[in-house]
């Protein structure tokens, strides 16, 4: 006698359909967690770079707004380290992906790198010209431009990232960076460094901490 075909609701190879779907869901969730572009590492990297870099410059800026090469190199090194970390982080998260997701991650990383390189190049060329003038106002303008151009790129890229990954906190952070940079550009002088270190760097670190807490709360809610 030919055995009757099994019911689709019974076990298949020792695994019920409901259990199979649960396993697939867990694997999908784990994979998404692995490739997700999380904002907290980006906030922390930029926040530390700004807090240290701007803080060192603010403590060493002279009365005529000039800076010794040492503090300025620390400032550039901090910003460069944050930029490299951002590009590497996005590239690593996008590794092994295909299609639109891989394309978006690659373009975003290249945009970060290209935008910051161009910003540093422009500020360097303008700074060389202004340095020839040798006036306190010229050195103040060097500080303003060296700050405003890279921060413009960072703020816009955070807003672009928020639109790509649909993350509201990242949009708020990008807007905050642009507001703080605008205030520092208007004020200028010695206060510029304090505004960028405390409101800029400190604000990014607070955003990173808030992002971690939000992720944990969402994970707890999902696991409940």
PDB file of C-alpha atoms in Angstrom:
ATOM      1  CA  UNK A   1       0.000   0.000   0.000  1.00  0.00           C
ATOM      2  CA  UNK A   2       1.305   3.425  -0.879  1.00  0.00           C
ATOM      3  CA  UNK A   3       1.583   5.600   2.239  1.00  0.00           C
ATOM      4  CA  UNK A   4      -0.548   8.712   2.296  1.00  0.00           C
ATOM      5  CA  UNK A   5       1.361  11.964   1.740  1.00  0.00           C
ATOM      6  CA  UNK A   6       2.280  13.736   4.939  1.00  0.00           C
ATOM      7  CA  UNK A   7       0.369  16.745   6.094  1.00  0.00           C
ATOM      8  CA  UNK A   8       2.151  20.099   5.529  1.00  0.00           C
ATOM      9  CA  UNK A   9       1.606  20.909   9.176  1.00  0.00           C
ATOM     10  CA  UNK A  10       3.684  17.922  10.351  1.00  0.00           C
ATOM     11  CA  UNK A  11       7.440  17.893  10.832  1.00  0.00           C
ATOM     12  CA  UNK A  12       9.595  17.999   7.738  1.00  0.00           C
ATOM     13  CA  UNK A  13      13.043  16.451   8.217  1.00  0.00           C
ATOM     14  CA  UNK A  14      12.607  16.815  11.955  1.00  0.00           C
ATOM     15  CA  UNK A  15      11.820  20.553  11.821  1.00  0.00           C
ATOM     16  CA  UNK A  16       8.312  21.967  12.007  1.00  0.00           C
ATOM     17  CA  UNK A  17       7.436  24.860   9.661  1.00  0.00           C
ATOM     18  CA  UNK A  18       6.918  27.225  12.601  1.00  0.00           C
ATOM     19  CA  UNK A  19      10.328  26.351  14.019  1.00  0.00           C
ATOM     20  CA  UNK A  20      11.929  26.743  10.590  1.00  0.00           C
ATOM     21  CA  UNK A  21      10.420  30.211  10.219  1.00  0.00           C
ATOM     22  CA  UNK A  22      11.665  31.125  13.689  1.00  0.00           C
ATOM     23  CA  UNK A  23      15.205  30.037  12.791  1.00  0.00           C
ATOM     24  CA  UNK A  24      15.069  32.015   9.540  1.00  0.00           C
ATOM     25  CA  UNK A  25      13.839  35.071  11.428  1.00  0.00           C
ATOM     26  CA  UNK A  26      16.654  34.812  13.993  1.00  0.00           C
ATOM     27  CA  UNK A  27      19.294  34.452  11.286  1.00  0.00           C
ATOM     28  CA  UNK A  28      17.888  37.390   9.355  1.00  0.00           C
ATOM     29  CA  UNK A  29      17.845  39.548  12.482  1.00  0.00           C
ATOM     30  CA  UNK A  30      21.430  38.589  13.323  1.00  0.00           C
ATOM     31  CA  UNK A  31      22.560  39.377   9.777  1.00  0.00           C
ATOM     32  CA  UNK A  32      20.874  42.762   9.786  1.00  0.00           C
ATOM     33  CA  UNK A  33      22.514  43.530  13.141  1.00  0.00           C
ATOM     34  CA  UNK A  34      25.880  42.605  11.637  1.00  0.00           C
ATOM     35  CA  UNK A  35      25.616  44.872   8.594  1.00  0.00           C
ATOM     36  CA  UNK A  36      23.626  47.719  10.134  1.00  0.00           C
ATOM     37  CA  UNK A  37      25.299  51.128  10.018  1.00  0.00           C
ATOM     38  CA  UNK A  38      24.968  52.122  13.661  1.00  0.00           C
ATOM     39  CA  UNK A  39      25.273  55.786  14.542  1.00  0.00           C
ATOM     40  CA  UNK A  40      26.838  55.450  18.016  1.00  0.00           C
ATOM     41  CA  UNK A  41      30.377  54.580  16.768  1.00  0.00           C
ATOM     42  CA  UNK A  42      30.286  57.503  14.338  1.00  0.00           C
ATOM     43  CA  UNK A  43      29.116  59.894  17.067  1.00  0.00           C
ATOM     44  CA  UNK A  44      31.808  58.686  19.441  1.00  0.00           C
ATOM     45  CA  UNK A  45      34.641  58.933  16.909  1.00  0.00           C
ATOM     46  CA  UNK A  46      33.702  62.449  15.805  1.00  0.00           C
ATOM     47  CA  UNK A  47      32.910  63.563  19.361  1.00  0.00           C
ATOM     48  CA  UNK A  48      36.282  62.481  20.735  1.00  0.00           C
ATOM     49  CA  UNK A  49      38.094  63.990  17.756  1.00  0.00           C
ATOM     50  CA  UNK A  50      36.379  67.331  18.252  1.00  0.00           C
ATOM     51  CA  UNK A  51      36.674  67.394  22.022  1.00  0.00           C
ATOM     52  CA  UNK A  52      40.403  66.613  21.947  1.00  0.00           C
ATOM     53  CA  UNK A  53      41.342  68.513  18.795  1.00  0.00           C
ATOM     54  CA  UNK A  54      39.432  71.709  19.489  1.00  0.00           C
ATOM     55  CA  UNK A  55      40.269  71.529  23.185  1.00  0.00           C
ATOM     56  CA  UNK A  56      44.015  71.362  22.532  1.00  0.00           C
ATOM     57  CA  UNK A  57      43.819  74.253  20.064  1.00  0.00           C
ATOM     58  CA  UNK A  58      41.679  76.349  22.383  1.00  0.00           C
ATOM     59  CA  UNK A  59      44.164  75.934  25.214  1.00  0.00           C
ATOM     60  CA  UNK A  60      47.123  76.904  23.014  1.00  0.00           C
ATOM     61  CA  UNK A  61      45.764  79.643  20.746  1.00  0.00           C
ATOM     62  CA  UNK A  62      47.653  82.913  21.126  1.00  0.00           C
ATOM     63  CA  UNK A  63      46.336  86.422  21.575  1.00  0.00           C
ATOM     64  CA  UNK A  64      46.783  87.157  17.844  1.00  0.00           C
ATOM     65  CA  UNK A  65      44.827  83.978  16.972  1.00  0.00           C
ATOM     66  CA  UNK A  66      47.918  82.117  15.799  1.00  0.00           C
ATOM     67  CA  UNK A  67      48.619  78.501  16.676  1.00  0.00           C
ATOM     68  CA  UNK A  68      51.898  76.673  16.991  1.00  0.00           C
ATOM     69  CA  UNK A  69      52.353  73.788  14.580  1.00  0.00           C
ATOM     70  CA  UNK A  70      52.065  71.178  17.350  1.00  0.00           C
ATOM     71  CA  UNK A  71      48.486  71.895  18.484  1.00  0.00           C
ATOM     72  CA  UNK A  72      47.338  72.406  14.906  1.00  0.00           C
ATOM     73  CA  UNK A  73      48.787  69.042  13.870  1.00  0.00           C
ATOM     74  CA  UNK A  74      46.955  67.439  16.796  1.00  0.00           C
ATOM     75  CA  UNK A  75      43.760  69.054  15.545  1.00  0.00           C
ATOM     76  CA  UNK A  76      44.264  67.822  11.985  1.00  0.00           C
ATOM     77  CA  UNK A  77      45.290  64.384  13.227  1.00  0.00           C
ATOM     78  CA  UNK A  78      42.116  64.038  15.292  1.00  0.00           C
ATOM     79  CA  UNK A  79      39.890  65.021  12.395  1.00  0.00           C
ATOM     80  CA  UNK A  80      41.772  62.745  10.008  1.00  0.00           C
ATOM     81  CA  UNK A  81      41.512  59.821  12.445  1.00  0.00           C
ATOM     82  CA  UNK A  82      37.757  60.333  12.764  1.00  0.00           C
ATOM     83  CA  UNK A  83      37.393  60.509   8.983  1.00  0.00           C
ATOM     84  CA  UNK A  84      39.422  57.317   8.447  1.00  0.00           C
ATOM     85  CA  UNK A  85      37.436  55.502  11.129  1.00  0.00           C
ATOM     86  CA  UNK A  86      34.158  56.569   9.509  1.00  0.00           C
ATOM     87  CA  UNK A  87      35.206  55.376   6.052  1.00  0.00           C
ATOM     88  CA  UNK A  88      36.584  52.061   7.353  1.00  0.00           C
ATOM     89  CA  UNK A  89      33.531  51.443   9.547  1.00  0.00           C
ATOM     90  CA  UNK A  90      31.086  51.963   6.686  1.00  0.00           C
ATOM     91  CA  UNK A  91      33.232  49.894   4.304  1.00  0.00           C
ATOM     92  CA  UNK A  92      33.482  46.980   6.759  1.00  0.00           C
ATOM     93  CA  UNK A  93      29.752  47.023   7.447  1.00  0.00           C
ATOM     94  CA  UNK A  94      29.081  46.962   3.714  1.00  0.00           C
ATOM     95  CA  UNK A  95      31.519  44.110   3.001  1.00  0.00           C
ATOM     96  CA  UNK A  96      29.903  41.040   1.506  1.00  0.00           C
ATOM     97  CA  UNK A  97      26.751  42.892   0.525  1.00  0.00           C
ATOM     98  CA  UNK A  98      25.412  43.090  -3.005  1.00  0.00           C
ATOM     99  CA  UNK A  99      22.959  45.188  -4.907  1.00  0.00           C
ATOM    100  CA  UNK A 100      21.647  48.541  -3.724  1.00  0.00           C
ATOM    101  CA  UNK A 101      22.814  48.179  -0.114  1.00  0.00           C
ATOM    102  CA  UNK A 102      26.428  47.612  -1.127  1.00  0.00           C
ATOM    103  CA  UNK A 103      26.254  50.453  -3.616  1.00  0.00           C
ATOM    104  CA  UNK A 104      24.855  52.874  -1.034  1.00  0.00           C
ATOM    105  CA  UNK A 105      27.492  51.936   1.552  1.00  0.00           C
ATOM    106  CA  UNK A 106      30.351  52.321  -0.921  1.00  0.00           C
ATOM    107  CA  UNK A 107      29.158  55.671  -2.255  1.00  0.00           C
ATOM    108  CA  UNK A 108      28.572  56.992   1.252  1.00  0.00           C
ATOM    109  CA  UNK A 109      32.082  56.047   2.339  1.00  0.00           C
ATOM    110  CA  UNK A 110      33.604  57.624  -0.769  1.00  0.00           C
ATOM    111  CA  UNK A 111      31.532  60.773  -0.227  1.00  0.00           C
ATOM    112  CA  UNK A 112      32.856  61.115   3.323  1.00  0.00           C
ATOM    113  CA  UNK A 113      36.446  60.683   2.171  1.00  0.00           C
ATOM    114  CA  UNK A 114      36.201  62.887  -0.906  1.00  0.00           C
ATOM    115  CA  UNK A 115      34.294  65.665   0.819  1.00  0.00           C
ATOM    116  CA  UNK A 116      36.718  65.922   3.740  1.00  0.00           C
ATOM    117  CA  UNK A 117      39.790  65.769   1.494  1.00  0.00           C
ATOM    118  CA  UNK A 118      38.395  68.603  -0.617  1.00  0.00           C
ATOM    119  CA  UNK A 119      37.478  70.636   2.479  1.00  0.00           C
ATOM    120  CA  UNK A 120      40.995  70.287   3.914  1.00  0.00           C
ATOM    121  CA  UNK A 121      42.531  71.146   0.543  1.00  0.00           C
ATOM    122  CA  UNK A 122      40.469  74.308   0.140  1.00  0.00           C
ATOM    123  CA  UNK A 123      41.115  75.476   3.703  1.00  0.00           C
ATOM    124  CA  UNK A 124      44.823  74.768   3.243  1.00  0.00           C
ATOM    125  CA  UNK A 125      45.059  76.834   0.068  1.00  0.00           C
ATOM    126  CA  UNK A 126      43.091  79.720   1.528  1.00  0.00           C
ATOM    127  CA  UNK A 127      45.097  79.498   4.739  1.00  0.00           C
ATOM    128  CA  UNK A 128      48.371  79.799   2.834  1.00  0.00           C
ATOM    129  CA  UNK A 129      47.092  82.970   1.180  1.00  0.00           C
ATOM    130  CA  UNK A 130      45.797  84.515   4.404  1.00  0.00           C
ATOM    131  CA  UNK A 131      48.978  83.626   6.275  1.00  0.00           C
ATOM    132  CA  UNK A 132      50.920  85.874   3.926  1.00  0.00           C
ATOM    133  CA  UNK A 133      48.923  88.852   5.185  1.00  0.00           C
ATOM    134  CA  UNK A 134      50.194  88.270   8.688  1.00  0.00           C
ATOM    135  CA  UNK A 135      47.420  90.176  10.494  1.00  0.00           C
ATOM    136  CA  UNK A 136      45.424  88.900  13.509  1.00  0.00           C
ATOM    137  CA  UNK A 137      42.253  89.173  11.438  1.00  0.00           C
ATOM    138  CA  UNK A 138      43.795  86.955   8.759  1.00  0.00           C
ATOM    139  CA  UNK A 139      44.773  84.310  11.317  1.00  0.00           C
ATOM    140  CA  UNK A 140      41.292  84.459  12.822  1.00  0.00           C
ATOM    141  CA  UNK A 141      39.849  83.843   9.366  1.00  0.00           C
ATOM    142  CA  UNK A 142      42.185  80.869   8.917  1.00  0.00           C
ATOM    143  CA  UNK A 143      40.736  79.327  12.070  1.00  0.00           C
ATOM    144  CA  UNK A 144      37.187  80.030  10.936  1.00  0.00           C
ATOM    145  CA  UNK A 145      37.684  78.486   7.486  1.00  0.00           C
ATOM    146  CA  UNK A 146      39.646  75.495   8.798  1.00  0.00           C
ATOM    147  CA  UNK A 147      36.711  74.795  11.079  1.00  0.00           C
ATOM    148  CA  UNK A 148      33.726  75.664   8.905  1.00  0.00           C
ATOM    149  CA  UNK A 149      34.568  73.728   5.741  1.00  0.00           C
ATOM    150  CA  UNK A 150      35.153  70.252   7.251  1.00  0.00           C
ATOM    151  CA  UNK A 151      32.218  70.693   9.642  1.00  0.00           C
ATOM    152  CA  UNK A 152      29.982  71.634   6.740  1.00  0.00           C
ATOM    153  CA  UNK A 153      30.860  68.314   5.100  1.00  0.00           C
ATOM    154  CA  UNK A 154      30.302  66.384   8.353  1.00  0.00           C
ATOM    155  CA  UNK A 155      26.923  67.993   9.022  1.00  0.00           C
ATOM    156  CA  UNK A 156      25.655  67.464   5.484  1.00  0.00           C
ATOM    157  CA  UNK A 157      26.898  63.853   5.427  1.00  0.00           C
ATOM    158  CA  UNK A 158      25.104  63.104   8.687  1.00  0.00           C
ATOM    159  CA  UNK A 159      21.902  64.489   7.171  1.00  0.00           C
ATOM    160  CA  UNK A 160      22.451  62.442   4.010  1.00  0.00           C
ATOM    161  CA  UNK A 161      23.104  59.330   6.094  1.00  0.00           C
ATOM    162  CA  UNK A 162      19.899  59.964   8.032  1.00  0.00           C
ATOM    163  CA  UNK A 163      17.953  60.098   4.772  1.00  0.00           C
ATOM    164  CA  UNK A 164      19.587  56.881   3.490  1.00  0.00           C
ATOM    165  CA  UNK A 165      19.237  54.807   6.662  1.00  0.00           C
ATOM    166  CA  UNK A 166      16.012  56.496   7.814  1.00  0.00           C
ATOM    167  CA  UNK A 167      17.418  57.395  11.230  1.00  0.00           C
ATOM    168  CA  UNK A 168      15.967  60.489  12.885  1.00  0.00           C
ATOM    169  CA  UNK A 169      18.676  60.851  15.606  1.00  0.00           C
ATOM    170  CA  UNK A 170      21.329  61.091  12.904  1.00  0.00           C
ATOM    171  CA  UNK A 171      19.346  63.872  11.213  1.00  0.00           C
ATOM    172  CA  UNK A 172      19.098  65.757  14.509  1.00  0.00           C
ATOM    173  CA  UNK A 173      22.841  65.377  15.026  1.00  0.00           C
ATOM    174  CA  UNK A 174      23.625  66.640  11.541  1.00  0.00           C
ATOM    175  CA  UNK A 175      21.427  69.665  12.105  1.00  0.00           C
ATOM    176  CA  UNK A 176      23.076  70.271  15.490  1.00  0.00           C
ATOM    177  CA  UNK A 177      26.539  70.191  13.897  1.00  0.00           C
ATOM    178  CA  UNK A 178      25.506  72.800  11.334  1.00  0.00           C
ATOM    179  CA  UNK A 179      23.947  75.025  14.023  1.00  0.00           C
ATOM    180  CA  UNK A 180      27.017  74.818  16.282  1.00  0.00           C
ATOM    181  CA  UNK A 181      29.383  75.452  13.377  1.00  0.00           C
ATOM    182  CA  UNK A 182      27.339  78.445  12.260  1.00  0.00           C
ATOM    183  CA  UNK A 183      27.472  79.897  15.780  1.00  0.00           C
ATOM    184  CA  UNK A 184      31.240  79.338  15.992  1.00  0.00           C
ATOM    185  CA  UNK A 185      31.725  80.927  12.557  1.00  0.00           C
ATOM    186  CA  UNK A 186      29.735  84.023  13.540  1.00  0.00           C
ATOM    187  CA  UNK A 187      31.477  84.413  16.900  1.00  0.00           C
ATOM    188  CA  UNK A 188      34.997  83.515  15.788  1.00  0.00           C
ATOM    189  CA  UNK A 189      38.019  84.410  17.875  1.00  0.00           C
ATOM    190  CA  UNK A 190      39.027  82.405  20.931  1.00  0.00           C
ATOM    191  CA  UNK A 191      35.417  81.428  21.657  1.00  0.00           C
ATOM    192  CA  UNK A 192      35.298  79.380  18.454  1.00  0.00           C
ATOM    193  CA  UNK A 193      37.423  76.621  19.949  1.00  0.00           C
ATOM    194  CA  UNK A 194      35.367  76.403  23.135  1.00  0.00           C
ATOM    195  CA  UNK A 195      32.070  76.289  21.223  1.00  0.00           C
ATOM    196  CA  UNK A 196      33.272  73.502  18.939  1.00  0.00           C
ATOM    197  CA  UNK A 197      34.911  71.473  21.722  1.00  0.00           C
ATOM    198  CA  UNK A 198      32.078  71.657  24.258  1.00  0.00           C
ATOM    199  CA  UNK A 199      28.905  72.116  22.202  1.00  0.00           C
ATOM    200  CA  UNK A 200      30.208  70.227  19.163  1.00  0.00           C
ATOM    201  CA  UNK A 201      32.337  67.427  20.598  1.00  0.00           C
ATOM    202  CA  UNK A 202      30.384  67.164  23.820  1.00  0.00           C
ATOM    203  CA  UNK A 203      27.094  67.152  21.954  1.00  0.00           C
ATOM    204  CA  UNK A 204      28.265  64.307  19.701  1.00  0.00           C
ATOM    205  CA  UNK A 205      29.383  62.214  22.670  1.00  0.00           C
ATOM    206  CA  UNK A 206      26.013  62.764  24.341  1.00  0.00           C
ATOM    207  CA  UNK A 207      24.288  61.740  21.106  1.00  0.00           C
ATOM    208  CA  UNK A 208      26.406  58.581  21.010  1.00  0.00           C
ATOM    209  CA  UNK A 209      25.443  57.677  24.570  1.00  0.00           C
ATOM    210  CA  UNK A 210      21.770  58.365  23.845  1.00  0.00           C
ATOM    211  CA  UNK A 211      21.953  56.202  20.717  1.00  0.00           C
ATOM    212  CA  UNK A 212      23.371  53.271  22.709  1.00  0.00           C
ATOM    213  CA  UNK A 213      20.623  53.557  25.309  1.00  0.00           C
ATOM    214  CA  UNK A 214      17.973  53.733  22.577  1.00  0.00           C
ATOM    215  CA  UNK A 215      19.367  50.639  20.853  1.00  0.00           C
ATOM    216  CA  UNK A 216      19.356  48.710  24.127  1.00  0.00           C
ATOM    217  CA  UNK A 217      15.793  49.751  24.865  1.00  0.00           C
ATOM    218  CA  UNK A 218      14.678  48.678  21.402  1.00  0.00           C
ATOM    219  CA  UNK A 219      16.500  45.337  21.756  1.00  0.00           C
ATOM    220  CA  UNK A 220      14.855  44.750  25.130  1.00  0.00           C
ATOM    221  CA  UNK A 221      11.434  45.541  23.686  1.00  0.00           C
ATOM    222  CA  UNK A 222      12.023  43.212  20.741  1.00  0.00           C
ATOM    223  CA  UNK A 223      13.162  40.398  23.013  1.00  0.00           C
ATOM    224  CA  UNK A 224      10.230  40.768  25.404  1.00  0.00           C
TER     225      UNK A 224
END
